[in-house]
Short mmCIF file of C-alpha atoms in Angstrom, two decimals:
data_model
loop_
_atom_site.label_atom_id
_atom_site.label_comp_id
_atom_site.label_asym_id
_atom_site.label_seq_id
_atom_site.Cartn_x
_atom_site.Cartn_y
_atom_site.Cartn_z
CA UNK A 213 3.78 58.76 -7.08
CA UNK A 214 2.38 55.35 -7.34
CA UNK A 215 2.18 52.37 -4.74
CA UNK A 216 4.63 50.75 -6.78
CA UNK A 217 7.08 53.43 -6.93
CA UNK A 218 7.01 53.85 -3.58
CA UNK A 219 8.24 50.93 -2.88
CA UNK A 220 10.77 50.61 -5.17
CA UNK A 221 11.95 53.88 -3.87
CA UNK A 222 11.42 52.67 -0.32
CA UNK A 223 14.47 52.05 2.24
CA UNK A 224 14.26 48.64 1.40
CA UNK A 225 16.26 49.32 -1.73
CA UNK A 226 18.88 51.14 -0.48
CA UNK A 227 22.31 50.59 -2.64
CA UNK A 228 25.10 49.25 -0.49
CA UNK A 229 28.76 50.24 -1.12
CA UNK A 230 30.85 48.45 -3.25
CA UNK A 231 28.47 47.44 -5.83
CA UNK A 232 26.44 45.41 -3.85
CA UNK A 233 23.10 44.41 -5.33
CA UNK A 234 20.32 46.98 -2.74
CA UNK A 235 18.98 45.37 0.61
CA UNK A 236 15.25 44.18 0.11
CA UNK A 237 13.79 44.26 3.60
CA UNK A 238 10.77 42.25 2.49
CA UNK A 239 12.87 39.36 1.92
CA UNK A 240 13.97 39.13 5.83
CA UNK A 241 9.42 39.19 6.50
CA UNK A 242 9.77 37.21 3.34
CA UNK A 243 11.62 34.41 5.17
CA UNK A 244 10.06 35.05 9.20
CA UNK A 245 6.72 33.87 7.50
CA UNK A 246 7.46 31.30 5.50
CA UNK A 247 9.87 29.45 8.26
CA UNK A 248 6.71 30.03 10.79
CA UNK A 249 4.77 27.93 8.52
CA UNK A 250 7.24 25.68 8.65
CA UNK A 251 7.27 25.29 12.55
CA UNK A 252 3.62 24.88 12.22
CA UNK A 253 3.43 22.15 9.82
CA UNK A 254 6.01 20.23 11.70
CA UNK A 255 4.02 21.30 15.04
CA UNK A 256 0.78 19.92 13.44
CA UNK A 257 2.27 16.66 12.20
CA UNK A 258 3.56 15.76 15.55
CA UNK A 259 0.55 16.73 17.71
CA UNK A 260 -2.06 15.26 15.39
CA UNK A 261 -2.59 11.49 13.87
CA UNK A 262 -1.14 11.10 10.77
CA UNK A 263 -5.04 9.69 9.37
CA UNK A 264 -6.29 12.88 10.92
CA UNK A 265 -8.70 14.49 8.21
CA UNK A 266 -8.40 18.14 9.69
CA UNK A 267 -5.05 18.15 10.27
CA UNK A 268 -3.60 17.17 7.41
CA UNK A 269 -6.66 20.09 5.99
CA UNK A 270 -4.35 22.41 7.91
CA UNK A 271 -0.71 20.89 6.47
CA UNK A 272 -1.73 20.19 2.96
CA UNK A 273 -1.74 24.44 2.10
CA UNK A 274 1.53 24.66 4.63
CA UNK A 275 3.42 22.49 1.86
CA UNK A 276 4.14 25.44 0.22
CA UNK A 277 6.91 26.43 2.49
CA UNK A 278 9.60 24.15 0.92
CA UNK A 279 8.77 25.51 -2.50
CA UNK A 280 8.75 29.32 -1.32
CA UNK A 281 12.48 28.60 0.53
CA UNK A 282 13.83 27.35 -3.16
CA UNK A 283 12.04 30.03 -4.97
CA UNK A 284 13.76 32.41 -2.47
CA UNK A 285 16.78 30.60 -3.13
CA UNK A 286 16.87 31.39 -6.53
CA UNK A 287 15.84 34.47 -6.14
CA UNK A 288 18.46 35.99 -4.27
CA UNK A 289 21.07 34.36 -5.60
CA UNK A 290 20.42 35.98 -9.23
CA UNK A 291 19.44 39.31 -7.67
CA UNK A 292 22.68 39.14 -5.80
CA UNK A 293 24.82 38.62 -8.77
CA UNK A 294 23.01 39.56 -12.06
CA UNK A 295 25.22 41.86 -12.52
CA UNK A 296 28.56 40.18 -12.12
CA UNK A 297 30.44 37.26 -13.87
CA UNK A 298 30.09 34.11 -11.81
CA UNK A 299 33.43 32.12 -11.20
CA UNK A 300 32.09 28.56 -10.15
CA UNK A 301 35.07 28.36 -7.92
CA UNK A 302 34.95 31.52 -5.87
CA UNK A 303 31.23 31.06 -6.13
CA UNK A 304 31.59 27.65 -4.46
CA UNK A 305 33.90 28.21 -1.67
CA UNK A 306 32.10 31.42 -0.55
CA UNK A 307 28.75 29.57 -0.80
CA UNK A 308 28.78 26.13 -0.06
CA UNK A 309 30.93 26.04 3.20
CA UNK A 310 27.79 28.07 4.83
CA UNK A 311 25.09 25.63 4.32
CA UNK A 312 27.54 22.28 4.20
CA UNK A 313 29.37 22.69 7.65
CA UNK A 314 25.87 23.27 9.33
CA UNK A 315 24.35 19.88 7.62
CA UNK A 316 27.32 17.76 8.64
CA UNK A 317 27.36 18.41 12.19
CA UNK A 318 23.67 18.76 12.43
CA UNK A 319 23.35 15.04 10.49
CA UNK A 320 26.20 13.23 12.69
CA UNK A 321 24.67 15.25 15.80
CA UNK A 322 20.84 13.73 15.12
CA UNK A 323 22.58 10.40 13.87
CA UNK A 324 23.92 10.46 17.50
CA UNK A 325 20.88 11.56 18.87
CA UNK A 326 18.58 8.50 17.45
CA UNK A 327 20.80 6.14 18.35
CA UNK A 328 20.72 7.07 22.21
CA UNK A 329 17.36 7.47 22.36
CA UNK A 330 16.52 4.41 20.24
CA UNK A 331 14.78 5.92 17.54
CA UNK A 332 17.54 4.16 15.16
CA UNK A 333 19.07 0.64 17.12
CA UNK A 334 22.01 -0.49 14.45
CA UNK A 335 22.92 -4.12 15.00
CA UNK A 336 26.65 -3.74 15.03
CA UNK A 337 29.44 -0.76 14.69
CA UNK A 338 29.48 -1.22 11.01
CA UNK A 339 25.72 -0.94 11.08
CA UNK A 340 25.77 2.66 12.45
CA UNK A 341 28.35 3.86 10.40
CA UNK A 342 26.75 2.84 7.34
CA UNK A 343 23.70 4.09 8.31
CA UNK A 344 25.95 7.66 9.00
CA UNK A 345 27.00 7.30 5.26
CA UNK A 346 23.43 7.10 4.11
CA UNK A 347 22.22 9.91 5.96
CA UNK A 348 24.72 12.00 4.68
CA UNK A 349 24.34 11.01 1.35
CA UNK A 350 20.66 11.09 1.58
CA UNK A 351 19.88 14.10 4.39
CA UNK A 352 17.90 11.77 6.33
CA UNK A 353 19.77 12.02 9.73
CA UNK A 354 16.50 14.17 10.55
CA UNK A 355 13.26 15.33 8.59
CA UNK A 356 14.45 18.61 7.87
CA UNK A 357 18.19 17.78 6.80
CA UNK A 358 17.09 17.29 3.06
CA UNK A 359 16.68 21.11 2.73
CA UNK A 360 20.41 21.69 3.61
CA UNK A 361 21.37 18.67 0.62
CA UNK A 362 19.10 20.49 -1.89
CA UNK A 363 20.64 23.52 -1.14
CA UNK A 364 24.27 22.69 -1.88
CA UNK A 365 22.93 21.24 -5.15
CA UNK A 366 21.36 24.90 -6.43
CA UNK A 367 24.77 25.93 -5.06
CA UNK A 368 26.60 23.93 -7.38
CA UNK A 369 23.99 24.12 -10.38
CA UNK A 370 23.95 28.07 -9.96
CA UNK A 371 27.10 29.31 -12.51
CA UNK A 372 25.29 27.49 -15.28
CA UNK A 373 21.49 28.12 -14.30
CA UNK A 374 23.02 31.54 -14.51
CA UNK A 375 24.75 30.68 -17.87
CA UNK A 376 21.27 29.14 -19.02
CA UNK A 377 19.52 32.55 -17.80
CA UNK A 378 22.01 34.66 -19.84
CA UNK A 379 21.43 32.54 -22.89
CA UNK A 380 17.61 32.67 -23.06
CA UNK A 381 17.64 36.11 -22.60
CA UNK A 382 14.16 37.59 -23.76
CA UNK A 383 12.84 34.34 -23.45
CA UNK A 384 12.24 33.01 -19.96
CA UNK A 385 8.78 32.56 -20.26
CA UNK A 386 9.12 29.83 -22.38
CA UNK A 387 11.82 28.58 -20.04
CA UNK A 388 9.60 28.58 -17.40
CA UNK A 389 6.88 26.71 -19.23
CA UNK A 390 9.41 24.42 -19.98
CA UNK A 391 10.25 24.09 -16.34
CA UNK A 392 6.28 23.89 -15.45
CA UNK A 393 5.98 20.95 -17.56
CA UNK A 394 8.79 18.87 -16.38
CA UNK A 395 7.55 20.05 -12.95
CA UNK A 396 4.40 18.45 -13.48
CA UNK A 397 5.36 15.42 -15.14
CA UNK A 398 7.63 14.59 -11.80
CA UNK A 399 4.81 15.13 -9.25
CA UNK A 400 3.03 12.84 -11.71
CA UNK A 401 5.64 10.63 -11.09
CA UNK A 402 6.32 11.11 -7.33
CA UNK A 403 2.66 10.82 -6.96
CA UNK A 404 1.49 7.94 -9.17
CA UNK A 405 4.66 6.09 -9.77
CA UNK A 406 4.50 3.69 -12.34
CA UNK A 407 4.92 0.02 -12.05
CA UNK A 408 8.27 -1.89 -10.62
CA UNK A 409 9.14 2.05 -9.47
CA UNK A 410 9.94 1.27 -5.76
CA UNK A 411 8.89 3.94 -3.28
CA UNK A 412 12.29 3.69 -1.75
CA UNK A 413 13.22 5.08 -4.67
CA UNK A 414 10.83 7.99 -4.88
CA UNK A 415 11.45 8.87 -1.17
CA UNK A 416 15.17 9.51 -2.43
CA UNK A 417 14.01 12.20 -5.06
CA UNK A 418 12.51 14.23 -2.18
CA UNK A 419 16.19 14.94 -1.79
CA UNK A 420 17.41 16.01 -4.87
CA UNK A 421 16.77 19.14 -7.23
CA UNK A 422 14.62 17.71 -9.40
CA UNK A 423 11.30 18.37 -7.43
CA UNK A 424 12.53 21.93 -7.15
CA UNK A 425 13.97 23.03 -10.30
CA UNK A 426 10.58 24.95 -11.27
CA UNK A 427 10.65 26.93 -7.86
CA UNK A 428 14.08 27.82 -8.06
CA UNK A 429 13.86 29.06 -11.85
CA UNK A 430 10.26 31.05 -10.73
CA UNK A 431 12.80 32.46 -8.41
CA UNK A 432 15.81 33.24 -10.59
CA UNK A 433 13.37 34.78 -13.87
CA UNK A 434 11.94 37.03 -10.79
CA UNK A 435 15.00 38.36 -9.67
CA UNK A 436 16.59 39.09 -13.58
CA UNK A 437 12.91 40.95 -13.87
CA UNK A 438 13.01 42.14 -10.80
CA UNK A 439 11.78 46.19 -11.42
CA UNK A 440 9.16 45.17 -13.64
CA UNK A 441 8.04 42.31 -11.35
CA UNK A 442 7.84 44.24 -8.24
CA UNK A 443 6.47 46.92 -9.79
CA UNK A 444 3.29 44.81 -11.46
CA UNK A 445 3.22 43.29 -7.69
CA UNK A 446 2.43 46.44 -6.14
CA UNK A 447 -0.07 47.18 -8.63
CA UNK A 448 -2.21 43.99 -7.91
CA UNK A 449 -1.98 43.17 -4.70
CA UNK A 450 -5.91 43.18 -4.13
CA UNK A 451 -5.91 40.91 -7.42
CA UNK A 452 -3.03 38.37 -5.57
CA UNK A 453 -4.97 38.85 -2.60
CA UNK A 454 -8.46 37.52 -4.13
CA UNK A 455 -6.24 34.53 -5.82
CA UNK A 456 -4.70 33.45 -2.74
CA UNK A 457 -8.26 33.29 -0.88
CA UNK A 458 -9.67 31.20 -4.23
CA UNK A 459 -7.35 28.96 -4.76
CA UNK A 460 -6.51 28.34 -0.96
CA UNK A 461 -10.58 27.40 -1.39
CA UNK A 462 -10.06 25.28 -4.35
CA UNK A 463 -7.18 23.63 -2.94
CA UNK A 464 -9.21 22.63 0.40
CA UNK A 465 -12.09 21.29 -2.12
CA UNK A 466 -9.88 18.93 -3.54
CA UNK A 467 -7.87 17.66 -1.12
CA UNK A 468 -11.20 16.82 0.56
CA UNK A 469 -12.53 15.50 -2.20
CA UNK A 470 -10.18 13.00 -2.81
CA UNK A 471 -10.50 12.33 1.17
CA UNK A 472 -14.10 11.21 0.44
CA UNK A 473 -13.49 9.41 -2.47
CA UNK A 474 -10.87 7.23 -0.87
CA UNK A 475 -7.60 8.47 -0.49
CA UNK A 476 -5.81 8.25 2.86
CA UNK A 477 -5.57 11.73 4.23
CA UNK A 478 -1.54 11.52 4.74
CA UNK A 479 -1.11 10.51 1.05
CA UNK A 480 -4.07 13.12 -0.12
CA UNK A 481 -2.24 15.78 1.58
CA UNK A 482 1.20 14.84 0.40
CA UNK A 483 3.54 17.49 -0.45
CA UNK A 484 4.43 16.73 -4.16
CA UNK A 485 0.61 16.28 -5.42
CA UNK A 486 0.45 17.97 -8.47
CA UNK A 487 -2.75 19.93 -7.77
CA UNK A 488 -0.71 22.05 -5.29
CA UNK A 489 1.41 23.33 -7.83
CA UNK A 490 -1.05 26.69 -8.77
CA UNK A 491 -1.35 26.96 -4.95
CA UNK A 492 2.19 26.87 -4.14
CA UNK A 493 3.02 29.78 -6.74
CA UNK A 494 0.25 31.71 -5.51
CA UNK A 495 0.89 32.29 -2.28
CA UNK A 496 4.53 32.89 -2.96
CA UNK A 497 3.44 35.68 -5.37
CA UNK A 498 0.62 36.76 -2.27
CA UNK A 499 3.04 36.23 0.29
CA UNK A 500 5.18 38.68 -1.31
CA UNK A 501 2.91 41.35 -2.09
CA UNK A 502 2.29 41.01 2.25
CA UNK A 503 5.68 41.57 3.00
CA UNK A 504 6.82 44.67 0.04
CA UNK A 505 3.59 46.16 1.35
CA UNK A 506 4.92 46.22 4.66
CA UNK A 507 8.30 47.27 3.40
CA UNK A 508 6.78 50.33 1.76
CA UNK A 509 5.17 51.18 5.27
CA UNK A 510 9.00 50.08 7.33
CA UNK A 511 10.26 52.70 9.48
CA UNK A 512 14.21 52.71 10.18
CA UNK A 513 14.58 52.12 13.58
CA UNK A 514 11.10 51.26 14.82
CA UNK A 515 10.43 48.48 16.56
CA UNK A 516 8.73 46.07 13.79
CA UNK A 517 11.76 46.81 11.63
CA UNK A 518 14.12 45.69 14.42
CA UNK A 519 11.98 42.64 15.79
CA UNK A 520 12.00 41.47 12.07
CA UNK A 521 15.69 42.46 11.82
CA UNK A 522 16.32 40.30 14.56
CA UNK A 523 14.10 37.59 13.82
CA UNK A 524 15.74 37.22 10.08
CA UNK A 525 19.25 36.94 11.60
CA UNK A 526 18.35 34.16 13.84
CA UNK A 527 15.92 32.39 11.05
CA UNK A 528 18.53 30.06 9.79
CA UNK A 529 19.15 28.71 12.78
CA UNK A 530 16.08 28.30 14.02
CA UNK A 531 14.68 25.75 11.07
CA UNK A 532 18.47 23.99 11.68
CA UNK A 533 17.43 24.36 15.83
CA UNK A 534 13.43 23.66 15.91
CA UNK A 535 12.83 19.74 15.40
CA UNK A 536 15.03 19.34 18.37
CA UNK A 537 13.17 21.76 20.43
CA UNK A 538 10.44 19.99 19.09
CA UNK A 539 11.28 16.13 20.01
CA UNK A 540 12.21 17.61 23.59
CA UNK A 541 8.68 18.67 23.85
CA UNK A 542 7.46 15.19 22.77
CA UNK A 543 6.57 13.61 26.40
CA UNK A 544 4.40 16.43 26.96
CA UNK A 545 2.88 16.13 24.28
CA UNK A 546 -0.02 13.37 25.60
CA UNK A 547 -0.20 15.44 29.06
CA UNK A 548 -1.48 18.56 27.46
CA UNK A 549 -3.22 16.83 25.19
CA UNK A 550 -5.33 14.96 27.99
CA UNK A 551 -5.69 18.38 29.57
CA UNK A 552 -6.68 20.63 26.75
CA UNK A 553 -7.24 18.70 23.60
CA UNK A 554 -7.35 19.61 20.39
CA UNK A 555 -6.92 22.36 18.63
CA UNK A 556 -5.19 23.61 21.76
CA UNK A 557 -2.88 21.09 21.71
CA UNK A 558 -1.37 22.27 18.46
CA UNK A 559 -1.57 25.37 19.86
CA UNK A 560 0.47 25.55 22.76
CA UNK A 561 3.13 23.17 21.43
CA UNK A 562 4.34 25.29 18.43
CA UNK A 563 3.66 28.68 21.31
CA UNK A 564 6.52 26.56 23.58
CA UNK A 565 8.17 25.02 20.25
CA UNK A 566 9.21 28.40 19.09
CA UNK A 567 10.21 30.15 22.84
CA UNK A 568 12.50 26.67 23.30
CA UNK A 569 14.15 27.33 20.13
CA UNK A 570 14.69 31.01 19.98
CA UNK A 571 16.64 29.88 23.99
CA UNK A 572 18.38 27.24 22.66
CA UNK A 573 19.63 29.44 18.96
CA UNK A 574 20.45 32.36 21.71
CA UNK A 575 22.60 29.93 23.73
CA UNK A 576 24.15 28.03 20.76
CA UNK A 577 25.13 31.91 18.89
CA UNK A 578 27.06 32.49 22.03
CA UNK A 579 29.42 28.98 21.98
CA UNK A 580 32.53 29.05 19.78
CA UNK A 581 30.73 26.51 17.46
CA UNK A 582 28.51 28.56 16.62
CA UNK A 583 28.79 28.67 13.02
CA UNK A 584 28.50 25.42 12.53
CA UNK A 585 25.34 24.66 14.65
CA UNK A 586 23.58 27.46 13.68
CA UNK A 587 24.83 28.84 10.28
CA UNK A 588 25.92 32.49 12.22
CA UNK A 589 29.18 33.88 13.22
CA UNK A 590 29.32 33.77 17.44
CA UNK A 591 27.26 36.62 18.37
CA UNK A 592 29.70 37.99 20.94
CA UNK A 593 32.68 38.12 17.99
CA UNK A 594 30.25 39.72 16.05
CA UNK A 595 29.36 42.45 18.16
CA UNK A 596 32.91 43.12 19.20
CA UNK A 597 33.86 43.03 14.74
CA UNK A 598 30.71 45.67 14.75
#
């Protein structure tokens, strides 16, 4: 038996009653890595100058975390229900109500929250309720809220990206050169926008699908190829390895490159650049080769199977949770900075980031508002229900 079908034979694949598309553990390791980037990045922005040459070295491959979260996206949705007829309706009112209750009270809660502690000072009443408005309508109550707004917009494109799916049926690579085109002419865009294009304006595409339509169609293809994907996966993983490691290199090179030949670090190291396209859909393929490896390897029962169990239950709600652990660490911030500098800086604010945030998602599962501040049913009614 090979590697491959190993894995596809693994637990991880188990079918679930009632038609149910199989669990894939190495989605829940999947997810645990990719939102640990995402602490980090955020942890590395706020401990570190924003001109800082190293440390936006150390964010500029961590960008890949928002693509790899739509690409997931995608990807589960379609594996979920490639076998059934989507009804946008049903679809919608089972899907949409989980990610859009969480982003309204999280928005008006961190609107609230600037306003007392300054970081937004509205002249007048009116003032701060239009500024509610646009935050909602943008996601920029706080720097992560755009990921919720995104999401709700796959969730209502999803019956006819399945639709479009269906009807290029035996030919989705073309699709998804298609998609890699437009993908690149918008970071061209985003990037280099032309003249009389305000940046107000491309600030407000960081919000929309647009900027992840490629991701989220890498995704989707996956998922309707999904045997023949995971199988070539397990095949290469020393060749995904070897491609992350080179084109992590060649994606260092050139952000330092243009660092040298002019180019603000910040805007060198900005998310939508089009060179980190090949990077981005590397290490989601490498990434993924990690975590069915481990899969393969998973052992009902044992302890890294129920740590990561855990962990992926609670990973929604710590990205919602985390940049207000974060901004509560803030004033000590310059304090252990002045005692231990950098790198350690970085270091010991996303150690206390995380262990603030896992506290405050264990206290906030346990409060009858639970689902909508963290995305999860109350963890005490969902014992007693198991």
């Amino acid at each position: 038996m090979t590697t491959a079908q190993a894995t596809l034979e693994a637990p991880s694949r188990i079918a679930r009653p009632g038609g149910k598309a199989p669990y894939l553990h190495q989605i829940d390791l999947f997810r645990l890595v990719t939102f640990a980037c995402v602490i980090l990045i955020h942890v590395v922005g706020a401990t570190n100058f924003p001109q800082d040459v190293g440390a936006n070295a150390v964010e500029t491959p961590l960008h890949f975390t928002r693509e790899a979260f739509f690409a997931l996206t995608g990807f589960v949705l379609v594996f979920q229900n490639r076998g059934r007829e989507i009804t946008p309706g049903d679809f919608w009112r089972k899907r949409l109500p989980l990610v859009a209750t969480p982003y309204l009270a999280w928005s008006m809660f961190f609107w609230a929250f600037s306003l007392v502690t300054g970081t937004q000072q509205p002249s007048s009443l009116e003032a701060s309720m239009r500024l509610l408005l646009k935050d909602l309508v943008t996601g920029g109550a706080w720097y992560h809220l755009y990921f919720l707004l995104v999401t709700m917009q796959v969730y209502l494109l999803f019956p006819w990206i399945m639709k479009l799916l269906r009807a290029t049926e035996g030919k989705h690579k073309w699709l998804l050169l298609g998609s890699g085109g437009l993908q690149v002419g918008v970071t061209l865009f985003m990037t280099y926008q032309p003249f009389g294009v305000s940046y107000e304006t491309i600030t407000h595409l960081y919000a929309t699908v647009l900027p992840y339509q490629f991701y989220t169609l890498f995704g989707a293809v996956v998922a309707m190829h999904f045997e023949a994907v995971h199988a070539w996966v397990g095949r290469h993983r020393l060749l995904l390895g070897g491609a992350l490691i080179a084109v992590l290199a060649g994606t260092e090179w050139y952000y330092l490159h243009t660092v040298h030949s002019g180019t603000l670090p910040q805007v060198a190291s900005d998310p939508f650049q089009p060179y980190l396209i090949p990077w981005c859909v590397t290490v989601i393929a490498a990434i993924y080769a990690f975590t069915t490896w481990w899969s393969g390897r998973r052992v009902d029962g044992g302890r890294g199977a129920r740590l990561v169990s855990w962990a992926a239950n609670r990973s929604f709600s710590i990205f919602l949770v985390h940049p207000l652990a974060l901004a509560f660490l803030g004033p000590l911030i310059p304090r252990v900075a002045d005692r231990f500098g950098a790198p350690w800086l970085s270091v010991i604010i996303y150690a206390a980031t995380i262990a603030l945030t896992i506290v405050m998602v264990e206290a906030l599962r346990r409060l009858p508002g639970s689902r909508a501040l963290t995305g999860r049913p109350r963890l005490r009614l969902a014992k007693a229900a198991a």
